[in-house]
CSV table of C-alpha atoms and ligand atoms in Angstrom, one decimal:
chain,number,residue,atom,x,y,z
A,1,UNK,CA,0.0,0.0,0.0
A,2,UNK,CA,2.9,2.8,0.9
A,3,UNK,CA,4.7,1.6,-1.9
A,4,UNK,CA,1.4,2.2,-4.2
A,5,UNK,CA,0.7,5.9,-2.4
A,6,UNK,CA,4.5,6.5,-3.2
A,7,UNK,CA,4.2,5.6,-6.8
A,8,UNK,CA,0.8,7.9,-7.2
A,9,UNK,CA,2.5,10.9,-5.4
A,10,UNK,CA,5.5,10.3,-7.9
A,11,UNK,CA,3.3,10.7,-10.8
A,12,UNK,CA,1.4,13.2,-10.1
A,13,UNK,CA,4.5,15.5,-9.5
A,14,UNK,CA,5.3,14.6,-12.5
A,15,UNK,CA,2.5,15.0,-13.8
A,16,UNK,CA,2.0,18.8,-12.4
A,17,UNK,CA,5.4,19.5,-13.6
A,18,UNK,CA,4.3,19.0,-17.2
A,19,UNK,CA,1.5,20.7,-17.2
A,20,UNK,CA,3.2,23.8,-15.4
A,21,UNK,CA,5.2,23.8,-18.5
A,22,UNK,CA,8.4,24.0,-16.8
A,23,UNK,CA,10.0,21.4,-18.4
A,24,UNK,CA,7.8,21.6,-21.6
A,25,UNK,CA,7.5,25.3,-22.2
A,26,UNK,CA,4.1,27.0,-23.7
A,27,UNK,CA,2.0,24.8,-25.4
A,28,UNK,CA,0.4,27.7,-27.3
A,29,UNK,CA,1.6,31.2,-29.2
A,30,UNK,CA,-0.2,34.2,-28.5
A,31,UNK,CA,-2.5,35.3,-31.4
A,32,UNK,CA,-3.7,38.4,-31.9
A,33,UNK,CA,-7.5,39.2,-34.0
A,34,UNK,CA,-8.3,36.7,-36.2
A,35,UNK,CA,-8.0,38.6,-39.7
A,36,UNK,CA,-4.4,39.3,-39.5
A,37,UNK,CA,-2.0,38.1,-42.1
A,38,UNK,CA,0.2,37.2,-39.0
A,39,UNK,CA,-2.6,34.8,-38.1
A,40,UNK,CA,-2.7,32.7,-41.2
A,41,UNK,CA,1.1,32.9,-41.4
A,42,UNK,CA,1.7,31.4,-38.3
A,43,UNK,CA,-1.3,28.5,-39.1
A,44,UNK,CA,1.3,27.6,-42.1
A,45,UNK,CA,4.4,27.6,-39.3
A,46,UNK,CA,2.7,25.1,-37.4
A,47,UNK,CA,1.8,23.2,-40.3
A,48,UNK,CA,5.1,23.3,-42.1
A,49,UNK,CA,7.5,23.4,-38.5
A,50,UNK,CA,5.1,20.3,-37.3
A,51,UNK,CA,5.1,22.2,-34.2
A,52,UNK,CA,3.1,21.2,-31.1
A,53,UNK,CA,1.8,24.2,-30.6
A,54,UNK,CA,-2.1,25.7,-30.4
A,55,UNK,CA,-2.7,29.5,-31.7
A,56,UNK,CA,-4.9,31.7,-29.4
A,57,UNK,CA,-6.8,34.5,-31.3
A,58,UNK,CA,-6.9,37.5,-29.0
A,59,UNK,CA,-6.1,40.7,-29.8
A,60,UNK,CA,-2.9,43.4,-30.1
A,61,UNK,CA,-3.3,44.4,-26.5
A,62,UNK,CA,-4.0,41.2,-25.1
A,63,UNK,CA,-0.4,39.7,-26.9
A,64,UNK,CA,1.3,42.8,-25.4
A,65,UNK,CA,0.2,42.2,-21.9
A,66,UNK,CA,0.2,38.4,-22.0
A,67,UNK,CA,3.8,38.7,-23.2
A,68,UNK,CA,4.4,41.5,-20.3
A,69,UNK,CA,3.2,39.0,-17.4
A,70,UNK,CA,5.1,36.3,-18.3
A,71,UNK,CA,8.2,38.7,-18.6
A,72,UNK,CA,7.5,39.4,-15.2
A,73,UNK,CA,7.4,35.7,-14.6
A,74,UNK,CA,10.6,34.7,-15.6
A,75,UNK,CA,8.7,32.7,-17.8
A,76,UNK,CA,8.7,31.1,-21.6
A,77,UNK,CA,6.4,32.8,-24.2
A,78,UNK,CA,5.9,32.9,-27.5
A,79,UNK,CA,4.2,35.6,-29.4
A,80,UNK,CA,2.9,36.6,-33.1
A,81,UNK,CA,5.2,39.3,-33.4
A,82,UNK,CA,5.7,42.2,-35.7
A,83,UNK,CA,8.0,45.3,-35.8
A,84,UNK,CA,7.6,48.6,-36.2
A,85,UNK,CA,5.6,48.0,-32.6
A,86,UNK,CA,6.2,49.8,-29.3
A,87,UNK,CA,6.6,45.8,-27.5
A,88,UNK,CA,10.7,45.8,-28.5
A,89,UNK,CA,10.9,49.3,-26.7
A,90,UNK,CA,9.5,48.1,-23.5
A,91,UNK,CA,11.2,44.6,-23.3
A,92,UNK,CA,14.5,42.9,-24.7
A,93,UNK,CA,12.6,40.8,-27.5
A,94,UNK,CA,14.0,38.4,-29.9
A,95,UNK,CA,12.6,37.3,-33.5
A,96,UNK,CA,12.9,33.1,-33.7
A,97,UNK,CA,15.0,32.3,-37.1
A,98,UNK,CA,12.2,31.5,-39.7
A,99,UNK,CA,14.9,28.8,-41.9
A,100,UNK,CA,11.4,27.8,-44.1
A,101,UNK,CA,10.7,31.7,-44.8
A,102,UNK,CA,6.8,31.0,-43.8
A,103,UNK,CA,7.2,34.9,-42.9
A,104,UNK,CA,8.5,36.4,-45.8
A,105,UNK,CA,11.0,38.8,-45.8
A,106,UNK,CA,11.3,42.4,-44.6
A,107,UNK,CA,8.3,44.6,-46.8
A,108,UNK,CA,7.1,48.0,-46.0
A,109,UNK,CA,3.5,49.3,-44.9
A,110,UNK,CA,1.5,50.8,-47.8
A,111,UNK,CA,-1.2,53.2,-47.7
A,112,UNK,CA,-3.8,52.3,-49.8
A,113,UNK,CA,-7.0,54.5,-50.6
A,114,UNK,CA,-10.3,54.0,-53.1
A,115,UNK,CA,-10.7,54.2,-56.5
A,116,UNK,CA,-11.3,57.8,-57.6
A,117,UNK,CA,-10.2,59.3,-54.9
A,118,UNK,CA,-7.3,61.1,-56.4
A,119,UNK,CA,-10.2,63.2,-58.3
A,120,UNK,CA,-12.2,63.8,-55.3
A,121,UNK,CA,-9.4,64.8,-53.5
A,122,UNK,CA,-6.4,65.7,-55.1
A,123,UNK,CA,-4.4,67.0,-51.9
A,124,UNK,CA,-5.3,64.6,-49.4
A,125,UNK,CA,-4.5,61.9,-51.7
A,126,UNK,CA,-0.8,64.3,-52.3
A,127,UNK,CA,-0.6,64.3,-48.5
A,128,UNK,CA,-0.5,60.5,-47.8
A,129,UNK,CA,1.6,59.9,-51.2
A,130,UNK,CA,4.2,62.0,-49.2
A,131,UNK,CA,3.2,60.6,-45.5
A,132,UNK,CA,6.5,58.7,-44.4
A,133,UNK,CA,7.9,58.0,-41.0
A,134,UNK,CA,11.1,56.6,-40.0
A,135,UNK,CA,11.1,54.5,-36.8
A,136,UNK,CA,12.3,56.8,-34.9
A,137,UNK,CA,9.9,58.9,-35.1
A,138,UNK,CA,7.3,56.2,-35.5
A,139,UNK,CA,8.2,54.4,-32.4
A,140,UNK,CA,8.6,57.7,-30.7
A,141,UNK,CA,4.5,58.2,-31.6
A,142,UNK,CA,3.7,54.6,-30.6
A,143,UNK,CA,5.8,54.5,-27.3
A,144,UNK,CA,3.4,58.5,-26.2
A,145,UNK,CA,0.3,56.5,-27.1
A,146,UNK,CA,1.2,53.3,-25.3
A,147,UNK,CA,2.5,55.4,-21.9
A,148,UNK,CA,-0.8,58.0,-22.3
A,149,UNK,CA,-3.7,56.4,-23.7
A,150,UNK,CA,-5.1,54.8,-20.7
A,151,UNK,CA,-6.0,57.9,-19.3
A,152,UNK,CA,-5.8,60.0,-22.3
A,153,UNK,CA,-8.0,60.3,-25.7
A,154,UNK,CA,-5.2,58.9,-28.4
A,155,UNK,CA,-5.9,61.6,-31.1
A,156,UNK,CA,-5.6,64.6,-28.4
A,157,UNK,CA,-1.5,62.5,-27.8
A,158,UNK,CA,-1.1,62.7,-31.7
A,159,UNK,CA,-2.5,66.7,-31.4
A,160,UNK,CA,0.4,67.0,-29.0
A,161,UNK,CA,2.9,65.1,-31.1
A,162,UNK,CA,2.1,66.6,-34.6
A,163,UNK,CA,2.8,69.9,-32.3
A,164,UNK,CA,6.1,68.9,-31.3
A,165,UNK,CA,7.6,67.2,-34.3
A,166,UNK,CA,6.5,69.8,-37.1
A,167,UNK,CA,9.9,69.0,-39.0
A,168,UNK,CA,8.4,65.2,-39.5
A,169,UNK,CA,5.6,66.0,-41.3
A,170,UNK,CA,5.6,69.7,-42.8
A,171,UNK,CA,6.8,68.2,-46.2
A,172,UNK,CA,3.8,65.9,-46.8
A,173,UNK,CA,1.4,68.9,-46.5
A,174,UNK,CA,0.5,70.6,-49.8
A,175,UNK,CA,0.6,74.1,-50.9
A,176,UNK,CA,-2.6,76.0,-49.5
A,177,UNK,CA,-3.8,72.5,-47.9
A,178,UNK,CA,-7.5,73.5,-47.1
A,179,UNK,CA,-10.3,70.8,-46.6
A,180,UNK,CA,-13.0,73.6,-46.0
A,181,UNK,CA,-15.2,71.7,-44.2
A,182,UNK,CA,-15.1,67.9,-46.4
A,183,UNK,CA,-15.2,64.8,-44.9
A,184,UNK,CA,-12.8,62.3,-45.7
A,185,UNK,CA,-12.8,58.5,-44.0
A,186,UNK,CA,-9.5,57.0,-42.8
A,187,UNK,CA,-10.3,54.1,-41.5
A,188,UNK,CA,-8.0,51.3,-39.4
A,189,UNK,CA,-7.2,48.4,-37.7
A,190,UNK,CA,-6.3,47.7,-33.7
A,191,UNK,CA,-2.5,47.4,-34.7
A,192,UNK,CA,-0.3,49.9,-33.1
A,193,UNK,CA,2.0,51.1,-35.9
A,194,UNK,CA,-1.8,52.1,-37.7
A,195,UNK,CA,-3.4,53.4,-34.6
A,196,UNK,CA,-0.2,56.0,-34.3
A,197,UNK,CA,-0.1,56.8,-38.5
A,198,UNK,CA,-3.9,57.0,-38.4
A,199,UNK,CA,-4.3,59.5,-35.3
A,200,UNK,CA,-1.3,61.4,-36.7
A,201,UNK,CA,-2.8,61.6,-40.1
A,202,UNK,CA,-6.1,62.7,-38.8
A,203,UNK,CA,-4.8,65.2,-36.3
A,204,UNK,CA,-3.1,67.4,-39.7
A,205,UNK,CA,-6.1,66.7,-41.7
A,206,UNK,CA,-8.4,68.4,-38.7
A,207,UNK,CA,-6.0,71.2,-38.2
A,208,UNK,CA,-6.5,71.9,-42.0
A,209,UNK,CA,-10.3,71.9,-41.7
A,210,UNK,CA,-10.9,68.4,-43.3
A,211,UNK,CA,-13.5,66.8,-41.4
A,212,UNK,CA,-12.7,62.8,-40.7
A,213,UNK,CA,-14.4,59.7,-40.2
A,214,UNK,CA,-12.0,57.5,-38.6
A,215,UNK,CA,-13.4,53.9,-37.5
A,216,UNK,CA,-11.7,50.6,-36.1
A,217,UNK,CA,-12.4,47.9,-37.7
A,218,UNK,CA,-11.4,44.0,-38.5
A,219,UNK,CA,-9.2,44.1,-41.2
A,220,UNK,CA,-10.9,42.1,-43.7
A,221,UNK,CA,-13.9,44.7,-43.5
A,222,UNK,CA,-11.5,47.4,-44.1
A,223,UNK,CA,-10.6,45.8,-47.8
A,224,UNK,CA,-13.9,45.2,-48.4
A,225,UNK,CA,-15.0,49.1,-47.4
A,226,UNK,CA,-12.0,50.4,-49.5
A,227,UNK,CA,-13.3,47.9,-52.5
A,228,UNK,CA,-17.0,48.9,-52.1
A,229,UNK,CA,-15.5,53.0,-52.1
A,230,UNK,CA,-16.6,53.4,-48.9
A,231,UNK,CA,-13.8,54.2,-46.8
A,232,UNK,CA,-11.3,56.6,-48.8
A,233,UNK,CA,-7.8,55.6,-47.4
A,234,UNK,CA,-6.0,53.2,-45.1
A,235,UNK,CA,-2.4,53.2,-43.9
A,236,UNK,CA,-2.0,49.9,-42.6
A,237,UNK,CA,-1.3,47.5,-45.5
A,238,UNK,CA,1.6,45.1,-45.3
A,239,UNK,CA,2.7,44.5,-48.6
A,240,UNK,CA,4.4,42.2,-50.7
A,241,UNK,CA,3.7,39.6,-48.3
A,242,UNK,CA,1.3,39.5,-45.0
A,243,UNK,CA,-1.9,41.3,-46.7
A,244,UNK,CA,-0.8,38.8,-49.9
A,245,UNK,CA,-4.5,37.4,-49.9
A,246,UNK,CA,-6.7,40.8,-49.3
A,247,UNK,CA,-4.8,42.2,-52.2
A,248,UNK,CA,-5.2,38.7,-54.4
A,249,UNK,CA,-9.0,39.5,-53.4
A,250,UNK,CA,-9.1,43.4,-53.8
A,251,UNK,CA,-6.4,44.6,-55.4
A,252,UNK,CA,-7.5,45.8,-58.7
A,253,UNK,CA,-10.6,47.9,-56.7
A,254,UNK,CA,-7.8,50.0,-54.7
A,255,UNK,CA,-5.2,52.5,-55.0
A,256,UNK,CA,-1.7,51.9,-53.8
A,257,UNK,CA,-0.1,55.1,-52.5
A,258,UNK,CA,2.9,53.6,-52.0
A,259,UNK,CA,5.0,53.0,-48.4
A,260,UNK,CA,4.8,55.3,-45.5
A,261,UNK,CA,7.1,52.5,-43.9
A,262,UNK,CA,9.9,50.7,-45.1
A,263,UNK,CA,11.5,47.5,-43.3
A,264,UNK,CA,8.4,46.3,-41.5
A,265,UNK,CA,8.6,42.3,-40.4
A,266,UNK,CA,6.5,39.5,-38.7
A,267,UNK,CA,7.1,36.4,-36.6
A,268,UNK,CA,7.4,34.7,-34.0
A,269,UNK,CA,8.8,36.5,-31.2
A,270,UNK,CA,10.4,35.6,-27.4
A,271,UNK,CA,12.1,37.0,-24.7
A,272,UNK,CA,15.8,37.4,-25.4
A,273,UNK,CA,16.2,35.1,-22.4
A,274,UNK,CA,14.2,32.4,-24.1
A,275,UNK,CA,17.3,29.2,-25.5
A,276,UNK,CA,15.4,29.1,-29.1
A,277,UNK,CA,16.8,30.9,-31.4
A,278,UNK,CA,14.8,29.4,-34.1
A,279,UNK,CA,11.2,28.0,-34.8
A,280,UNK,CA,12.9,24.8,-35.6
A,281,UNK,CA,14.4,24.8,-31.7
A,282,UNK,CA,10.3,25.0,-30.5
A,283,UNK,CA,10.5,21.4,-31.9
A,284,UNK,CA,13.2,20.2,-28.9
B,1,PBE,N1,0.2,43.0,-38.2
B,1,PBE,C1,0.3,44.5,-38.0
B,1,PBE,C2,-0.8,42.9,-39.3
B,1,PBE,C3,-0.3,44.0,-40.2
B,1,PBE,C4,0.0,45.1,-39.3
B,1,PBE,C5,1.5,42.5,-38.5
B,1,PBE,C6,-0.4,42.5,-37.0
B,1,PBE,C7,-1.1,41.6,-39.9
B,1,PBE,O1,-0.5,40.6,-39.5
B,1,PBE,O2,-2.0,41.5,-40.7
């Protein structure tokens, strides 16, 4: 009988152990919304890796702060990662090795706008053909609107910021820039690099007395809005690669404005601390 009661308590320690993950590290990555390329990208890692591995949807925020407790933790995560974002800033990150290329390479972030909307209006459309940001001053905009927006409205941040970094955008405004009154709709996606463009964008379109719509939305909607020409422009498309399939879908009913980012990147992403150095290591 004691030896019996000594066998049980062996296995369930052993059995707690595993499923505390200490010797088998996460069992899922942390998602974010469903309608991200990232998402479908990192379906095909799993796939083509053979990973053991589940992928939670949640959302931008939710990654951030799931990947912030277990920081705290000491402990191992693994997230759908993407840079510019203001998540390498707060916390020594690494990007795991991607030998298969599931993730493409580096691309840049387009902004993309309606059909016709270059006749309807010539100097907005100008304006975000010239809208570019480094990632210095990007990540300087994300990193105000990450530390303020809890208590603060994002666009009055991106008011403050378009006031303190004139030099960064003065060049993308046309001669005698006046919206008198028209309503233009930027619309975007809960991703951080967009939520900083978009804010900017509209705080310079407001102060030159363009009237906008600006409305969150899942990014599949916002291809379908910009299709259907109704929602003018978006900032947020990750081209050649992650928004592959919206363009396959929509590309010949849109506009591309060209980058306002170059060098932009997904994948997986860990703590620095974390041994793998490449998705093929998450196999050990
Ligand atoms: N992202 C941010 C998006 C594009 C912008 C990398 C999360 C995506 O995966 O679709």
């Amino acid at each position: 009988m004691k030896k019996l009661l000594m066998l049980m308590v062996g296995l369930v320690a052993t059995l707690t152990l595993a499923a505390c993950g200490n010797t088998s590290g996460p069992t899922s990555i942390v998602g974010i919304g469903p309608g991200a390329g990232i998402m479908a990208a990192t379906e095909e890692a799993i796939t083509e890796y053979g990973l053991d591995l589940t992928l939670d949807a949640t959302s931008g925020p939710v990654m951030v702060s799931e990947l912030g407790e277990a920081i705290a933790n000491g402990e191992d995560v693994i997230v759908t990662g993407w840079q510019p974002h203001y998540k390498f800033a707060m916390y020594d990150l690494k990007f795991l090795e991607d030998p298969k290329g599931i993730y493409g390479d580096v691309e840049n972030i387009h902004t993309v706008a309606r059909l016709g909307v270059r006749e309807d209006f010539p100097d907005v459309t100008t304006f975000f053909e010239n809208f570019y940001m480094e990632i210095d001053s990007l990540g300087d905009l994300m990193g105000e609107i990450n530390e303020r927006g809890e208590s603060e409205d994002t666009l009055d941040i991106a008011v403050d910021w378009m006031n303190n970094n004139e030099d960064v955008w003065s060049g993308w405004v046309p001669e005698g820039f006046d919206g008198e009154g028209r309503t233009v709709v930027v619309d975007y996606v809960n991703w951080a690099e967009g939520i900083a463009m978009t804010n900017l964008a509209v705080a310079i379109l407001e102060a030159n007395n363009y009237v906008v719509e600006y409305t969150d939305l899942e990014p599949g909607v916002v291809f379908q809005s910009l299709a259907d020409g109704q929602t003018d422009f978006f900032l947020d498309a990750w081209l050649p690669v992650t928004h592959e399939s919206y363009m396959d879908q929509y590309g010949d009913q849109l506009v591309d404005l060209g980058y306002n980012f170059e060098g932009a990147r997904i994948g997986l992403v860990v703590p620095s601390y974390m041994e793998a150095d490449s998705i093929e290591d998450l196999l050990e």
